[in-house]
Short mmCIF file of C-alpha atoms and ligand atoms in Angstrom, two decimals:
data_model
loop_
_atom_site.label_atom_id
_atom_site.label_comp_id
_atom_site.label_asym_id
_atom_site.label_seq_id
_atom_site.Cartn_x
_atom_site.Cartn_y
_atom_site.Cartn_z
CA UNK A 161 13.07 13.22 17.39
CA UNK A 162 12.99 9.56 16.44
CA UNK A 163 9.57 8.02 15.82
CA UNK A 164 8.73 4.29 15.73
CA UNK A 165 5.41 3.50 14.04
CA UNK A 166 4.48 -0.11 14.82
CA UNK A 167 1.34 -1.54 13.22
CA UNK A 168 -0.04 -5.01 12.52
CA UNK A 169 -0.38 -5.03 8.73
CA UNK A 170 0.85 -3.15 5.66
CA UNK A 171 -1.68 -0.31 5.06
CA UNK A 172 -2.41 0.39 8.76
CA UNK A 173 0.46 2.92 8.82
CA UNK A 174 -1.18 4.82 5.96
CA UNK A 175 -4.86 4.60 6.86
CA UNK A 176 -4.40 5.46 10.52
CA UNK A 177 -1.26 7.54 10.63
CA UNK A 178 -0.06 8.36 7.11
CA UNK A 179 -0.59 12.10 7.29
CA UNK A 180 1.01 12.38 10.71
CA UNK A 181 4.01 10.29 9.64
CA UNK A 182 4.48 12.46 6.54
CA UNK A 183 4.26 15.64 8.64
CA UNK A 184 6.78 14.28 11.14
CA UNK A 185 9.20 13.35 8.34
CA UNK A 186 8.78 16.78 6.72
CA UNK A 187 9.55 18.42 10.06
CA UNK A 188 12.90 16.63 10.05
CA UNK A 189 12.13 13.77 12.42
CA UNK A 190 13.32 10.22 11.70
CA UNK A 191 10.25 8.00 11.20
CA UNK A 192 10.70 4.21 11.26
CA UNK A 193 7.83 2.00 10.03
CA UNK A 194 7.70 -1.47 11.58
CA UNK A 195 4.98 -4.00 10.63
CA UNK A 196 4.22 -7.12 12.69
CA UNK A 197 3.23 -9.09 9.57
CA UNK A 198 3.42 -8.79 5.79
CA UNK A 199 -0.38 -9.02 5.49
CA UNK A 200 -0.19 -12.52 4.02
CA UNK A 201 -3.72 -13.45 5.08
CA UNK A 202 -5.53 -10.39 3.75
CA UNK A 203 -7.39 -9.57 0.56
CA UNK A 204 -5.72 -9.84 -2.85
CA UNK A 205 -7.91 -7.37 -4.75
CA UNK A 206 -10.91 -7.90 -7.01
CA UNK A 207 -9.94 -9.35 -9.42
CA UNK A 208 -6.99 -10.80 -7.45
CA UNK A 209 -3.67 -9.11 -8.23
CA UNK A 210 -1.55 -12.12 -7.24
CA UNK A 211 -1.61 -15.73 -6.04
CA UNK A 212 -2.24 -16.33 -2.33
CA UNK A 213 1.34 -17.45 -1.74
CA UNK A 214 2.65 -14.24 -3.35
CA UNK A 215 0.60 -11.86 -1.20
CA UNK A 216 3.21 -11.34 1.53
CA UNK A 217 5.86 -10.31 -1.00
CA UNK A 218 3.42 -8.13 -2.93
CA UNK A 219 2.21 -6.34 0.18
CA UNK A 220 5.80 -5.89 1.42
CA UNK A 221 6.53 -4.07 -1.85
CA UNK A 222 3.33 -2.03 -1.46
CA UNK A 223 4.44 -1.02 2.04
CA UNK A 224 7.88 -0.04 0.73
CA UNK A 225 6.14 2.18 -1.83
CA UNK A 226 4.00 3.76 0.91
CA UNK A 227 6.97 4.35 3.19
CA UNK A 228 8.71 6.19 0.33
CA UNK A 229 5.60 8.30 -0.27
CA UNK A 230 5.56 9.26 3.42
CA UNK A 231 9.34 9.95 3.43
CA UNK A 232 9.77 7.46 6.28
CA UNK A 233 12.40 4.76 6.86
CA UNK A 234 11.83 1.07 6.24
CA UNK A 235 9.70 -0.87 6.00
CA UNK A 236 10.87 -3.18 8.74
CA UNK A 237 9.09 -6.39 9.75
CA UNK A 238 8.75 -8.20 13.05
CA UNK A 239 8.42 -11.48 11.14
CA UNK A 240 4.99 -12.82 12.04
CA UNK A 241 2.70 -14.40 9.45
CA UNK A 242 -0.70 -12.76 9.10
CA UNK A 243 -3.37 -15.47 9.63
CA UNK A 244 -5.83 -16.03 6.78
CA UNK A 245 -9.25 -14.42 7.13
CA UNK A 246 -11.75 -17.08 8.29
CA UNK A 247 -14.60 -18.41 6.11
CA UNK A 248 -17.11 -16.05 7.73
CA UNK A 249 -14.75 -13.08 7.72
CA UNK A 250 -13.26 -13.85 11.13
CA UNK A 251 -10.05 -12.00 11.95
CA UNK A 252 -7.29 -13.33 14.17
CA UNK A 253 -4.27 -12.16 16.20
CA UNK A 254 -0.95 -13.04 14.57
CA UNK A 255 0.68 -14.74 17.58
CA UNK A 256 -0.45 -17.02 20.37
CA UNK A 257 1.76 -15.42 23.00
CA UNK A 258 1.85 -11.64 23.62
CA UNK A 259 4.99 -11.89 25.73
CA UNK A 260 6.93 -13.50 22.90
CA UNK A 261 5.92 -10.63 20.61
CA UNK A 262 6.97 -8.11 23.25
CA UNK A 263 10.38 -9.79 23.43
CA UNK A 264 10.72 -9.33 19.63
CA UNK A 265 9.66 -5.69 19.86
CA UNK A 266 12.05 -4.76 22.68
CA UNK A 267 15.24 -4.79 20.54
CA UNK A 268 13.56 -2.28 18.21
CA UNK A 269 12.82 0.00 21.14
CA UNK A 270 16.35 -0.39 22.49
CA UNK A 271 18.09 0.16 19.14
CA UNK A 272 15.90 2.86 17.57
CA UNK A 273 15.44 4.53 20.98
CA UNK A 274 12.33 6.36 19.76
CA UNK A 275 11.07 9.50 21.46
CA UNK A 276 7.58 8.71 20.14
CA UNK A 277 5.98 5.27 19.75
CA UNK A 278 2.85 5.14 17.58
CA UNK A 279 0.74 1.93 17.62
CA UNK A 280 -2.83 0.66 17.40
CA UNK A 281 -5.37 1.76 20.01
CA UNK A 282 -7.12 -0.08 22.80
CA UNK A 283 -10.04 -1.28 20.64
CA UNK A 284 -7.91 -2.00 17.61
CA UNK A 285 -9.81 0.86 15.91
CA UNK A 286 -12.61 -1.38 14.58
CA UNK A 287 -11.98 -4.36 16.85
CA UNK A 288 -9.36 -6.20 14.75
CA UNK A 289 -7.76 -8.78 17.11
CA UNK A 290 -4.31 -8.28 15.55
CA UNK A 291 -4.51 -4.53 16.16
CA UNK A 292 -5.57 -5.10 19.78
CA UNK A 293 -2.66 -7.51 20.14
CA UNK A 294 -0.20 -4.84 18.98
CA UNK A 295 -1.67 -2.48 21.59
CA UNK A 296 -1.25 -5.05 24.39
CA UNK A 297 2.28 -5.89 23.23
CA UNK A 298 3.31 -2.24 23.19
CA UNK A 299 2.13 -1.86 26.78
CA UNK A 300 4.06 -4.97 27.85
CA UNK A 301 7.25 -3.94 26.05
CA UNK A 302 7.20 -0.42 27.51
CA UNK A 303 6.76 -1.86 31.01
CA UNK A 304 9.92 -3.90 30.48
CA UNK A 305 12.01 -0.78 29.76
CA UNK A 306 13.52 1.40 32.48
CA UNK A 307 11.29 4.49 32.87
CA UNK A 308 13.96 6.84 31.50
CA UNK A 309 14.07 4.83 28.26
CA UNK A 310 10.31 4.76 27.62
CA UNK A 311 9.06 6.74 24.62
CA UNK A 312 5.87 8.78 24.74
CA UNK A 313 3.22 6.37 23.39
CA UNK A 314 0.35 7.54 21.19
CA UNK A 315 -2.56 5.69 19.54
CA UNK A 316 -4.54 6.82 16.46
CA UNK A 317 -8.22 7.29 15.68
CA UNK A 318 -8.83 8.61 19.15
CA UNK A 319 -12.39 9.72 19.68
CA UNK A 320 -13.50 13.22 18.79
CA UNK A 321 -17.21 14.04 18.58
CA UNK A 322 -17.26 15.93 15.29
CA UNK A 323 -15.31 13.73 12.85
CA UNK A 324 -17.17 11.39 10.47
CA UNK A 325 -15.29 8.13 11.02
CA UNK A 326 -18.18 5.84 11.92
CA UNK A 327 -17.09 2.57 13.48
CA UNK A 328 -13.42 3.44 13.25
CA UNK A 329 -12.70 4.94 16.63
CA UNK A 330 -10.90 3.83 19.71
CA UNK A 331 -13.09 4.82 22.64
CA UNK A 332 -10.70 7.09 24.55
CA UNK A 333 -10.97 10.83 23.78
CA UNK A 334 -8.30 12.41 21.60
CA UNK A 335 -5.54 14.56 23.02
CA UNK A 336 -4.44 15.84 19.61
CA UNK A 337 -6.14 16.66 16.32
CA UNK A 338 -3.64 16.92 13.48
CA UNK A 339 -4.50 18.96 10.39
CA UNK A 340 -2.82 17.18 7.50
CA UNK A 341 -2.63 20.13 5.11
CA UNK A 342 -0.18 19.40 2.29
CA UNK A 343 0.65 16.01 3.87
CA UNK A 344 -2.81 14.78 2.83
CA UNK A 345 -1.46 14.36 -0.71
CA UNK A 346 1.37 12.15 0.62
CA UNK A 347 -1.24 10.06 2.45
CA UNK A 348 -3.23 9.69 -0.79
CA UNK A 349 -0.08 8.62 -2.65
CA UNK A 350 0.73 6.09 0.09
CA UNK A 351 -2.80 4.68 -0.11
CA UNK A 352 -2.44 4.32 -3.88
CA UNK A 353 0.64 2.13 -3.22
CA UNK A 354 -1.50 -0.48 -1.42
CA UNK A 355 -3.07 -1.77 -4.64
CA UNK A 356 -4.20 -5.16 -3.29
CA UNK A 357 -6.31 -3.28 -0.73
CA UNK A 358 -7.98 -0.79 -3.08
CA UNK A 359 -11.19 -2.79 -3.36
CA UNK A 360 -11.33 -2.89 0.45
CA UNK A 361 -10.68 0.88 0.63
CA UNK A 362 -13.44 1.60 -1.91
CA UNK A 363 -15.90 -0.55 0.06
CA UNK A 364 -14.99 1.28 3.27
CA UNK A 365 -15.36 4.59 1.44
CA UNK A 366 -18.81 3.64 0.20
CA UNK A 367 -19.88 2.82 3.77
CA UNK A 368 -18.41 6.08 5.10
CA UNK A 369 -19.60 8.43 2.36
CA UNK A 370 -22.78 6.67 1.20
CA UNK A 371 -21.79 6.54 -2.47
CA UNK A 372 -19.16 4.88 -4.66
CA UNK A 373 -15.82 6.62 -4.17
CA UNK A 374 -12.29 6.43 -5.52
CA UNK A 375 -9.35 5.57 -3.27
CA UNK A 376 -8.25 9.20 -3.54
CA UNK A 377 -11.67 10.50 -2.46
CA UNK A 378 -11.85 7.99 0.41
CA UNK A 379 -8.57 9.26 1.86
CA UNK A 380 -9.10 12.93 1.06
CA UNK A 381 -12.54 12.94 2.74
CA UNK A 382 -10.92 13.19 6.18
CA UNK A 383 -8.06 15.73 6.15
CA UNK A 384 -7.10 15.17 9.78
CA UNK A 385 -5.86 12.46 12.15
CA UNK A 386 -6.45 12.16 15.89
CA UNK A 387 -4.17 10.79 18.61
CA UNK A 388 -4.41 9.74 22.24
CA UNK A 389 -1.45 9.67 24.65
CA UNK A 390 -1.59 6.05 25.81
CA UNK A 391 1.13 5.68 28.45
CA UNK A 392 -0.38 8.39 30.68
CA UNK A 393 -3.68 10.27 30.87
CA UNK A 394 -1.83 13.44 31.80
CA UNK A 395 -0.74 14.75 28.41
CA UNK A 396 0.52 18.31 28.87
CA UNK A 397 -0.48 21.13 26.54
CA UNK A 398 3.05 21.03 25.12
CA UNK A 399 3.23 17.22 24.99
CA UNK A 400 5.85 15.54 22.79
CA UNK A 401 3.59 14.92 19.76
CA UNK A 402 2.55 18.57 19.71
CA UNK A 403 6.16 19.72 20.03
CA UNK A 404 7.16 17.42 17.17
CA UNK A 405 4.36 18.59 14.85
CA UNK A 406 4.18 22.28 15.66
CA UNK A 407 1.09 24.25 14.59
CA UNK A 408 -0.39 21.30 12.62
CA UNK A 409 -1.30 19.67 15.97
CA UNK A 410 -4.06 21.12 18.13
CA UNK A 411 -4.48 20.02 21.77
CA UNK A 412 -8.14 19.17 22.46
ZN1 ZN B 211 -4.49 -3.91 10.09
#
């Protein structure tokens, strides 16, 4: 199968989907990683690893490193600039017009012709407006394709009751729980590529685990990923993501 993973910023592909992408690649599927922005407006590390105007290039290189670690193709970029974080930590969508973004996404869908499309979920995981925008744009772009050309669409961090990911869920229940197994190490290596975001990862890890943690421990603490079929509620027991992943994916 061909898989298009479309996320807002460099590092989303790893944090939300890295293990699944690595498993898909190992199973022989072609995995394309497409980012809406180069993460130009994000954090630069503490102490900063680069100047503000260098951040887009630095994070593009970090994403290239992560894509190699996951054995995926790319990275590819939709060409939007990531807005700077506001003075009180406000986050913003990357484009004023969803339809214009959908028109930029459509050629990727038509040329890659993915069987699976993986994007942000309905709540943008933790409410990030750029993530929610990607979700809306995916819905609009799929609606513009003839039904026979529409990939099966899945969103990550789908809700399951027994996984410790406080504050990081989309509200819809999961259809699939993916055990990362040996792909967890690829996800750790991909996370290590995103050096400008390590301080952010360690802060998130401290919140999640209640103590100071390394980047490796933050990622390794959750050895699974969850997915929701987003283009239909009727995901069969042998749905496309499960067929692509084999025994690593459990229908819930
Ligand atoms: Zn993001």
